[in-house]
Amino acid sequence: MIKMKLVVPQKNYITNALDRFHEFLLTEESEDREGPDFILEEVVVPTDQVRGKTFDADVIISRGLVSKLLKESHDSTPIVDIPVQGIDLIRSLDECRKRFGQKKVAVIGAANMIFGVENLEDIIELPIHKYILDDIRSSDHLVDLAASEGCEVILSGYNTCKYADQIGLRTMLIETGKESFRQALTEAKRLAIVSRKEQEKAQQYKTILDNAYEGVIAVDLNRKVSIFNISAQKILGISGSHLLGAPITDVLSKGELLDRLLDEKDFHEDIISYESIQLSVKKAGIFLKGKRVGDMVAFQDVTGIQEMEGKIRKKMHMRGHVAKYSFGDIFHKSKAIQEVIDTAKSYSEADSNILIIGETGTGKEMFAQSVHNHSQRSNNPFVAINCAALPESLLESELFGYVEGAFTGAMKGGKQGFFELAHRGTLFLDEIGEISPKLQSRLLRVLQEREIMRVGDDKVIPVDVRIIAATNQDLLKMVQNNEFRADLFYRLSVLDLKLPPLRERPEDIAVLAEAFLQKVTFTKSALQLLSEQRWEGNIRQLQNFCERLTVLCKGQVIDELELAKHLPEQGERESTESNPSFLSEKERIIRALEKHHFHKGKAAAELGMSRTTFWRKLKTWRIETK
């Protein structure tokens, strides 16, 4: 909705103005049905009160002195004159002649209202004197002057005619014709649309500037402030409505920032000081049609940049790069694991790199997350990547990131790598023994220099990352075989953490199984049987087995016989003739019996079982003896 205000000194000053406006709209709508909606409101303001009056309007329509005064006091809102055309003056003068005869007529009005009226004397056959009205306060004086010069009729606006009536002169208002009003409405409509678009554009620019992270200051050629956005005010500690239009030398303290702004030389980026603040600053000239019309600087507080970076990284951390586990989530009963936890807690207090060594499924990532959550980096990202899961080229771009156009398929704008995502946090590199020699060299440089370079870029990016690496391989042996860089190995293994396999801590099996199966309980004999299994896949295999039990076992209590039905068989445990440790328990018992000619005592002794346990196993596995 576009608002137009008709400002007049008295109601119905312009005859049938609103009716004519609606006629105008009907005609216009038939020509342009897609245009915006318009509304016209007549506002009565005495002429002596026009200055300083504000109006909620996209455009103001008025005439004569009121229009002149509005233009002098309103810079931002467009003012449209209702022209007093020659035909309007001719009509009014003709009416004077008909009404008052050949009386001498004084035409008093603003210059834009009665321009050229003296040329109508011969056409109307009336003696005409013209008096230019510049100020409402001079209207009475002009009426007196006209009377002294023999004028008997005053043709003018409302206030002038009112005074003339009081002193006994004949009066007549200058009427606005339909054509003049329509011309004013057409111009008002055009200006209103332009004004609204300009207002929307200006508001967009203002909103963008006021919500930008950067401070922006612009000056015109007179070195007066034309832009001083909210960020600039916050960063520099300067505020107030006086800023726009003020000389920049009165606003900024003397120093580098002021000098750079006044200097016509442009520069892309520099670090300069303003009082006690370090600023990252860019400078550019403002040009219109190739001609310089001003200068601007955009800047950020270096400390603010670091804080913003921290917030961004924290948000990314909250989106998924987070450590879920802590030491309290590591269920155990064994002394061996407790010793590892105690060591890991001590490592957490340092900031050195850690190498976690353990078989597959021993919980290396859980320990890495626990170390992170126990450290001073706990409020920052924990980023994990399996180095064996990606080919070399993809792993490189994931670790170090890349710039736009670095390779076919690279994202527009490039992408941050895991090192950047883990800034001020922890990067967990699982299966570190699988990375290629090329990546070993790049990783070593990061550990030495604490900076990375994106793929396809030549700029270095500082990073503050703690590395926790993990492997199920013998890295030292790989170093000896020239399969892994010795210098990288020693950089990674500043602190070592060795996780014992589950078969070396059988007392933890029951604790873990009960934790995995919270809604199911085991009988003592079932737990004993479960604890006697080797679980070559360690905790992961045990957890998967417990999930299978949840599906297969219908009851809430699992006894030894029920458990035995579902224990891993030979195929699942990859048993081989050459490696008896991978044989199923049932097969190992049968082999021991056959070896000792079914002597139960000797077979139990070889298997490291008591006679009672051995007899229970025979019953569980339904093994017949001779």
XYZ file of C-alpha atoms in Angstrom:
626
model
C 0.000 0.000 0.000
C 1.462 3.351 -1.116
C 0.367 6.339 0.959
C -0.147 9.786 -0.547
C -1.015 12.820 1.600
C -2.802 15.893 0.232
C -1.675 18.731 2.528
C -3.982 21.788 2.422
C -4.563 24.828 4.666
C -8.326 24.118 4.988
C -10.723 21.273 4.309
C -11.988 20.957 0.726
C -9.388 23.523 -0.305
C -9.116 21.630 -3.569
C -12.684 21.063 -4.699
C -13.767 17.416 -4.922
C -10.132 16.299 -4.523
C -10.912 12.817 -3.141
C -13.642 12.159 -5.715
C -11.253 13.131 -8.466
C -8.598 10.868 -6.956
C -10.910 7.829 -7.128
C -11.819 8.693 -10.714
C -8.105 8.848 -11.442
C -7.521 5.436 -9.821
C -10.304 3.815 -11.843
C -8.754 5.111 -15.056
C -5.235 4.101 -14.009
C -6.275 0.614 -12.888
C -7.824 -0.048 -16.276
C -4.423 0.717 -17.794
C -2.221 -1.014 -15.186
C -3.967 -3.669 -13.124
C -0.676 -5.057 -11.790
C 0.334 -1.849 -10.029
C 0.400 -1.360 -6.236
C -2.551 -0.116 -4.189
C -2.721 3.631 -3.477
C -4.494 5.619 -0.830
C -4.918 9.412 -0.645
C -5.630 11.202 2.629
C -6.446 14.888 2.907
C -4.536 16.520 5.789
C -5.425 20.030 6.949
C -2.432 21.983 8.280
C -2.519 25.766 8.768
C 0.098 27.392 6.584
C 2.011 28.819 9.553
C 2.353 25.310 11.044
C 3.681 23.526 7.967
C 7.395 23.891 8.812
C 8.639 20.945 10.875
C 5.420 18.946 10.473
C 6.033 15.227 9.789
C 3.866 13.006 7.619
C 3.678 9.215 7.305
C 3.596 9.197 3.531
C 5.459 7.977 0.477
C 4.689 11.239 -1.315
C 3.076 14.594 -0.362
C 0.852 16.570 -2.713
C 0.219 20.281 -2.168
C 0.176 23.601 -3.966
C 1.298 27.173 -3.726
C 2.976 28.433 -0.573
C 2.211 25.283 1.394
C 4.095 23.268 -1.232
C 7.005 25.708 -1.126
C 7.261 25.516 2.661
C 7.044 21.712 2.614
C 9.932 21.488 0.170
C 12.057 23.695 2.388
C 11.510 21.539 5.470
C 11.285 17.976 4.049
C 14.398 16.471 2.531
C 13.407 12.806 2.389
C 9.742 12.729 1.308
C 8.997 13.720 -2.300
C 6.775 16.821 -2.621
C 4.573 17.188 -5.705
C 3.238 20.613 -6.707
C -0.307 20.831 -7.924
C 0.377 23.203 -10.794
C -1.798 26.222 -11.336
C -1.899 26.026 -15.093
C -2.710 28.832 -17.453
C -6.188 27.387 -17.975
C -6.795 27.487 -14.187
C -5.829 31.181 -14.003
C -7.878 31.984 -17.074
C -10.956 30.312 -15.541
C -10.480 32.104 -12.200
C -9.900 35.514 -13.838
C -12.880 35.013 -16.148
C -15.011 34.239 -13.091
C -13.714 37.445 -11.427
C -14.717 39.499 -14.459
C -18.173 37.922 -14.524
C -18.661 38.391 -10.793
C -17.045 41.774 -10.157
C -16.815 43.420 -13.568
C -13.778 45.303 -14.875
C -12.236 45.754 -11.440
C -8.481 45.874 -11.020
C -7.352 42.390 -9.855
C -4.382 41.604 -7.608
C -3.156 38.027 -8.188
C -1.164 37.043 -5.091
C 0.594 33.689 -4.849
C 3.799 31.715 -4.864
C 5.926 32.073 -7.965
C 5.226 28.472 -8.993
C 1.509 29.202 -8.785
C 1.020 32.435 -10.761
C 3.911 32.355 -13.191
C 3.067 34.408 -16.351
C -0.328 35.635 -15.101
C 0.395 39.203 -16.236
C 0.346 37.989 -19.835
C -3.354 37.195 -19.530
C -4.527 40.847 -19.317
C -5.385 41.124 -23.015
C -7.022 37.685 -23.145
C -9.284 38.252 -20.115
C -9.627 41.998 -20.661
C -8.910 42.747 -17.014
C -6.254 44.947 -15.394
C -3.979 42.499 -13.511
C -1.226 43.152 -10.968
C 1.020 40.227 -9.872
C 2.402 39.943 -6.305
C 4.844 37.115 -5.438
C 4.244 35.526 -2.030
C 7.418 34.058 -0.463
C 6.261 33.748 3.146
C 2.864 33.494 4.797
C 3.870 36.343 7.082
C 4.091 38.690 4.087
C 0.588 37.932 2.734
C -1.122 40.685 4.753
C 1.524 43.164 3.624
C 0.979 42.233 -0.033
C -2.779 42.631 0.353
C -2.246 46.100 1.862
C 0.194 46.948 -0.930
C -2.287 45.826 -3.588
C -5.060 47.889 -1.992
C -2.812 50.965 -1.880
C -2.097 50.470 -5.581
C -5.806 50.520 -6.436
C -6.593 46.825 -6.620
C -10.196 46.068 -5.672
C -10.238 42.259 -6.089
C -7.813 39.790 -4.565
C -7.340 36.494 -6.415
C -5.214 34.239 -4.202
C -5.123 31.353 -1.743
C -7.102 30.756 1.410
C -5.098 32.735 4.014
C -4.575 35.753 1.774
C -8.266 35.935 0.798
C -9.269 35.608 4.451
C -7.323 38.775 5.365
C -8.577 40.611 2.279
C -12.163 39.833 3.280
C -11.490 41.297 6.729
C -10.396 44.669 5.306
C -13.343 44.865 2.895
C -11.802 43.799 -0.385
C -13.513 41.468 -2.820
C -11.866 38.034 -2.974
C -11.812 34.863 -4.950
C -9.823 31.635 -4.514
C -7.676 30.369 -7.365
C -9.328 27.049 -8.241
C -7.397 23.941 -9.177
C -8.780 22.441 -12.345
C -9.349 18.756 -12.947
C -6.504 18.629 -15.457
C -4.003 20.141 -13.009
C -5.005 17.781 -10.235
C -4.765 14.790 -12.525
C -1.307 15.878 -13.657
C -0.225 16.133 -10.003
C -1.655 12.680 -9.206
C 0.136 11.112 -12.172
C 3.449 12.614 -11.064
C 2.756 11.665 -7.437
C 2.082 8.071 -8.420
C 5.331 7.875 -10.372
C 7.356 9.462 -7.562
C 5.644 7.314 -4.923
C 6.625 4.104 -6.700
C 10.198 5.331 -7.190
C 10.325 6.549 -3.581
C 9.040 3.235 -2.238
C 11.625 1.294 -4.232
C 14.366 3.621 -3.072
C 13.194 3.301 0.535
C 13.150 -0.494 0.265
C 16.614 -0.486 -1.277
C 17.944 1.921 1.343
C 16.419 -0.185 4.124
C 17.974 -3.325 2.651
C 21.398 -1.673 2.575
C 20.926 -0.347 6.111
C 19.826 -3.746 7.424
C 22.751 -5.462 5.704
C 25.238 -2.933 7.036
C 23.809 -2.902 10.564
C 23.884 -6.701 10.780
C 27.284 -7.178 9.188
C 30.098 -8.487 11.380
C 32.427 -5.922 9.844
C 32.496 -2.309 10.893
C 31.945 -0.010 7.899
C 32.722 3.717 7.729
C 32.272 5.791 4.575
C 32.954 9.472 3.911
C 32.117 11.774 1.014
C 34.557 14.051 -0.784
C 34.094 16.665 1.943
C 35.320 14.062 4.462
C 31.908 13.959 6.141
C 30.491 10.666 7.435
C 27.923 9.068 5.118
C 27.965 5.566 6.686
C 28.884 4.500 10.211
C 27.228 1.140 10.845
C 26.367 -0.436 14.196
C 29.332 -2.847 14.125
C 31.707 0.082 13.602
C 30.157 1.850 16.584
C 30.492 -1.253 18.783
C 34.053 -2.054 17.738
C 35.328 1.513 18.156
C 33.153 2.410 21.149
C 31.629 5.385 19.322
C 27.883 5.931 19.154
C 25.299 8.639 18.713
C 22.893 10.161 16.230
C 25.412 12.925 15.493
C 27.705 10.682 13.449
C 26.098 10.983 10.010
C 27.126 14.208 8.355
C 29.827 14.948 10.915
C 33.425 15.591 9.778
C 35.306 12.308 10.149
C 38.157 14.162 11.855
C 35.732 15.066 14.665
C 34.633 11.445 15.057
C 37.802 9.307 14.896
C 40.862 9.735 17.034
C 44.078 10.597 15.236
C 45.953 7.515 14.124
C 46.326 4.853 11.436
C 42.607 4.250 10.875
C 41.870 7.920 10.207
C 44.969 8.267 8.041
C 44.030 5.250 5.939
C 40.473 6.515 5.462
C 41.649 9.948 4.334
C 44.315 8.466 2.073
C 43.077 7.807 -1.471
C 45.175 4.651 -1.792
C 43.205 1.390 -1.614
C 44.409 -1.816 0.035
C 42.880 -5.252 0.467
C 43.836 -6.158 4.005
C 46.113 -4.900 6.751
C 46.418 -5.061 10.525
C 46.419 -1.620 12.135
C 45.834 -0.199 15.600
C 43.052 2.061 16.802
C 43.748 3.177 20.351
C 44.135 -0.200 22.167
C 42.321 -2.281 19.522
C 43.956 -4.352 16.779
C 41.906 -4.145 13.571
C 41.934 -6.142 10.360
C 41.141 -3.408 7.795
C 40.231 -3.155 4.092
C 40.066 0.187 2.239
C 38.337 1.079 -1.051
C 37.277 4.166 -2.970
C 33.608 4.785 -3.839
C 33.057 5.609 -7.518
C 30.054 6.814 -9.514
C 30.336 6.688 -13.303
C 34.093 6.498 -13.011
C 34.379 9.489 -10.709
C 35.469 9.158 -7.081
C 32.688 10.320 -4.753
C 34.027 9.060 -1.439
C 36.024 6.462 0.474
C 35.217 3.605 2.827
C 36.942 1.246 5.238
C 35.673 -2.131 6.447
C 37.256 -3.647 9.525
C 36.977 -6.247 12.272
C 38.422 -6.461 15.744
C 41.054 -9.198 15.577
C 39.912 -10.455 18.984
C 36.332 -10.464 17.691
C 37.387 -12.567 14.707
C 38.890 -15.131 17.064
C 35.755 -15.160 19.220
C 33.529 -15.546 16.163
C 35.732 -18.365 14.923
C 35.345 -20.038 18.297
C 31.557 -19.713 18.155
C 31.436 -21.150 14.654
C 33.636 -24.059 15.634
C 31.548 -24.638 18.750
C 28.367 -24.761 16.645
C 30.009 -27.255 14.318
C 31.069 -29.184 17.390
C 27.455 -29.288 18.521
C 26.359 -30.551 15.096
C 28.119 -33.869 15.515
C 31.829 -33.454 16.176
C 31.413 -34.316 19.821
C 32.796 -36.959 22.161
C 29.916 -38.982 23.647
C 31.802 -41.166 26.096
C 33.699 -40.544 29.301
C 35.672 -42.804 31.631
C 32.502 -43.567 33.603
C 31.096 -45.324 30.520
C 33.930 -47.885 30.466
C 32.427 -50.874 32.329
C 35.034 -53.059 33.918
C 36.019 -55.094 36.941
C 39.563 -56.041 36.044
C 42.600 -54.412 37.556
C 44.196 -54.249 34.085
C 41.567 -51.900 32.692
C 41.541 -49.801 35.847
C 45.268 -49.257 35.438
C 44.736 -48.200 31.802
C 41.992 -45.761 32.891
C 44.239 -44.261 35.556
C 47.011 -43.807 32.995
C 44.598 -42.293 30.466
C 43.334 -39.797 33.050
C 46.902 -38.688 33.675
C 47.437 -38.329 29.929
C 44.261 -36.187 29.738
C 45.880 -33.526 31.898
C 48.728 -33.133 29.411
C 48.368 -31.911 25.846
C 50.781 -34.290 24.143
C 49.810 -36.649 21.335
C 48.663 -40.131 22.334
C 48.987 -43.447 20.516
C 46.399 -46.045 21.559
C 47.380 -49.621 20.724
C 44.908 -52.457 20.877
C 43.237 -55.219 18.927
C 40.112 -54.559 16.942
C 37.098 -54.120 19.199
C 38.960 -53.280 22.419
C 37.395 -49.812 22.689
C 40.134 -47.539 21.359
C 37.746 -44.764 20.271
C 35.884 -44.903 23.599
C 39.178 -44.276 25.384
C 40.025 -41.462 22.938
C 36.669 -39.759 23.599
C 37.097 -40.214 27.346
C 40.542 -38.608 27.239
C 39.091 -35.659 25.294
C 36.178 -35.193 27.699
C 38.550 -35.340 30.672
C 40.905 -32.731 29.164
C 40.892 -28.945 28.954
C 39.723 -29.301 25.341
C 36.417 -30.894 26.347
C 34.312 -27.863 25.292
C 35.764 -27.959 21.777
C 35.281 -30.405 18.874
C 36.189 -34.072 18.891
C 36.616 -35.139 15.267
C 37.169 -38.789 14.357
C 38.186 -40.380 11.056
C 39.039 -43.953 10.120
C 42.158 -43.749 7.976
C 41.575 -47.217 6.534
C 38.078 -46.417 5.295
C 39.028 -43.906 2.559
C 41.370 -43.992 -0.462
C 44.446 -41.780 -0.263
C 43.176 -38.864 -2.408
C 39.864 -38.651 -0.565
C 41.504 -39.025 2.848
C 43.879 -36.157 2.013
C 41.045 -33.780 1.076
C 39.035 -34.827 4.157
C 41.960 -34.233 6.503
C 43.299 -30.996 5.035
C 40.297 -29.578 3.153
C 40.418 -28.078 -0.328
C 39.781 -24.867 -2.232
C 37.256 -24.371 -5.005
C 38.428 -25.919 -8.264
C 41.115 -28.035 -6.589
C 39.848 -31.129 -8.430
C 36.883 -32.347 -10.448
C 33.813 -32.425 -8.219
C 35.213 -30.019 -5.611
C 32.479 -28.110 -3.818
C 31.906 -24.475 -4.736
C 33.690 -22.335 -2.187
C 35.902 -25.239 -1.095
C 35.613 -27.205 2.127
C 37.183 -27.249 5.567
C 39.196 -30.311 6.470
C 39.060 -32.277 9.711
C 42.107 -30.452 11.060
C 40.287 -27.126 10.756
C 37.094 -28.583 12.197
C 39.035 -29.920 15.169
C 40.750 -26.575 15.884
C 41.314 -26.221 19.660
C 39.897 -29.711 20.098
C 40.982 -33.289 19.438
C 41.454 -35.188 16.170
C 41.178 -38.973 16.487
C 42.984 -40.848 13.716
C 41.895 -44.490 13.833
C 43.848 -47.154 11.932
C 46.790 -44.744 11.584
C 49.014 -47.545 10.286
C 47.032 -47.605 7.028
C 47.966 -44.124 5.737
C 50.218 -43.825 2.693
C 53.815 -42.520 2.797
C 52.677 -39.276 1.126
C 50.080 -38.612 3.805
C 52.572 -39.614 6.489
C 54.807 -36.761 5.286
C 51.935 -34.233 5.280
C 50.792 -35.364 8.720
C 54.333 -35.049 10.091
C 54.515 -31.460 8.828
C 51.256 -30.599 10.578
C 52.555 -32.028 13.848
C 55.810 -30.092 13.490
C 54.525 -26.742 12.212
C 50.994 -26.689 13.690
C 49.630 -25.455 10.377
C 47.909 -26.980 7.369
C 47.503 -26.121 3.707
C 44.306 -26.978 1.877
C 44.515 -29.096 -1.282
C 44.961 -26.756 -4.258
C 45.925 -23.765 -2.107
C 49.186 -22.044 -1.235
C 48.060 -20.387 2.008
C 48.834 -21.849 5.400
C 46.185 -22.042 8.121
C 47.316 -22.267 11.769
C 45.639 -25.068 13.748
C 45.668 -26.016 17.406
C 44.813 -29.714 17.516
C 45.664 -32.569 19.836
C 46.175 -35.837 17.968
C 45.054 -39.163 19.390
C 45.987 -41.953 16.993
C 45.009 -45.592 17.262
C 46.220 -48.799 15.660
C 45.871 -52.559 15.929
C 49.209 -53.036 14.197
C 52.760 -53.190 15.479
C 53.896 -49.748 14.308
C 57.405 -50.219 15.652
C 57.796 -53.311 13.503
C 56.424 -51.340 10.542
C 59.070 -48.669 11.204
C 61.767 -51.347 11.174
C 60.401 -52.637 7.874
C 60.341 -49.088 6.403
C 56.550 -49.227 6.160
C 55.980 -46.331 8.551
C 58.039 -43.186 9.102
C 60.079 -43.336 12.270
C 59.858 -39.571 12.870
C 56.059 -39.685 12.572
C 55.861 -42.690 14.883
C 57.791 -40.890 17.616
C 55.665 -37.755 17.129
C 52.477 -39.789 17.558
C 53.610 -42.028 20.412
C 54.685 -39.341 22.869
C 52.240 -41.043 25.242
C 51.338 -44.723 24.735
C 48.164 -46.420 25.889
C 47.922 -50.208 25.456
C 44.497 -51.813 25.758
C 44.485 -55.497 26.804
C 42.264 -57.854 24.788
C 39.137 -59.244 26.398
C 40.577 -62.747 26.695
C 43.246 -61.370 29.055
C 40.608 -59.904 31.381
C 37.779 -62.464 31.518
C 36.431 -60.937 34.720
C 35.192 -57.977 32.594
C 33.079 -60.169 30.301
C 30.198 -60.626 32.735
C 30.177 -56.913 33.616
C 30.067 -55.926 29.941
C 27.417 -58.492 29.011
C 25.104 -57.340 31.797
C 25.629 -53.723 30.676
C 24.781 -54.645 27.074
C 21.706 -56.634 28.126
C 20.091 -54.381 30.707
C 16.633 -55.965 30.348
C 17.927 -59.542 30.420
C 19.714 -61.331 33.246
C 22.071 -64.303 33.187
C 22.266 -67.165 35.599
C 25.619 -67.610 37.351
C 26.462 -70.650 35.282
C 25.574 -68.783 32.078
C 27.859 -65.886 33.056
C 30.600 -68.363 33.853
C 30.216 -69.991 30.431
C 30.178 -66.581 28.751
C 33.367 -65.572 30.581
C 35.187 -68.717 29.458
C 34.820 -67.876 25.781
C 37.815 -66.325 24.030
C 35.977 -63.484 22.174
C 38.639 -62.948 19.548
C 36.662 -59.920 18.319
C 36.861 -58.482 21.844
C 34.196 -56.091 23.175
C 32.674 -55.478 19.750
C 32.087 -59.196 19.199
C 30.649 -59.575 22.691
C 28.319 -56.625 22.169
C 27.106 -57.989 18.830
C 26.516 -61.386 20.409
C 24.489 -59.801 23.211
C 22.354 -57.944 20.668
C 21.717 -61.288 18.958
C 20.652 -62.822 22.267
C 18.145 -60.013 22.743
C 16.481 -61.001 19.470
C 16.712 -64.780 19.827
C 15.978 -65.303 23.518
C 12.359 -64.737 24.448
C 12.740 -64.976 28.206
C 14.173 -62.393 30.577
C 16.559 -64.911 32.176
C 19.225 -66.733 30.160
C 20.621 -69.937 31.598
C 23.632 -71.984 30.576
C 21.738 -74.271 28.173
C 20.015 -71.362 26.428
C 23.306 -69.516 26.119
C 25.135 -72.557 24.725
C 22.688 -72.775 21.809
C 23.771 -69.402 20.523
C 27.483 -69.260 21.269
C 29.682 -68.638 18.181
C 30.468 -71.775 16.234
C 33.584 -72.655 14.352
C 32.726 -70.741 11.186
C 31.952 -67.521 13.016
C 35.202 -67.663 14.923
C 37.310 -68.481 11.879
C 38.812 -71.606 13.403
C 41.600 -73.363 11.570
C 43.483 -76.618 12.045
C 46.734 -74.704 12.274
C 45.537 -72.288 14.910
C 43.818 -74.137 17.807
C 43.164 -70.841 19.607
C 40.409 -70.141 17.093
C 38.629 -73.489 17.607
C 35.261 -73.523 19.308
C 35.264 -74.517 22.973
C 33.395 -77.741 22.246
C 35.988 -78.784 19.669
C 38.866 -77.962 21.998
C 37.361 -80.133 24.735
C 36.825 -83.024 22.302
C 40.402 -82.704 20.999
C 41.823 -82.653 24.533
C 39.828 -85.788 25.434
C 40.959 -87.589 22.286
C 44.568 -86.568 22.908
C 44.493 -88.012 26.453
C 42.398 -91.029 25.490
C 39.330 -89.516 27.205
C 41.117 -89.084 30.528
C 39.013 -86.277 31.957
C 41.533 -85.120 34.551
C 44.380 -84.749 32.043
C 42.084 -83.079 29.480
C 40.830 -80.588 32.100
C 44.413 -79.839 33.197
C 45.482 -79.140 29.606
C 42.546 -76.785 29.124
C 43.243 -75.018 32.428
C 39.852 -75.985 33.906
C 38.941 -77.421 37.246
C 37.297 -80.860 37.265
C 33.966 -79.289 38.290
C 34.063 -76.781 35.397
C 35.158 -79.505 32.998
C 32.243 -81.781 33.994
C 29.840 -78.845 33.594
C 31.219 -78.140 30.126
C 30.732 -81.761 29.109
C 27.129 -81.520 30.225
C 26.591 -78.159 28.505
C 28.022 -79.274 25.194
C 26.469 -82.752 25.516
C 29.848 -84.423 24.912
C 29.769 -88.170 25.395
C 32.833 -89.828 26.944
C 33.882 -93.457 26.780
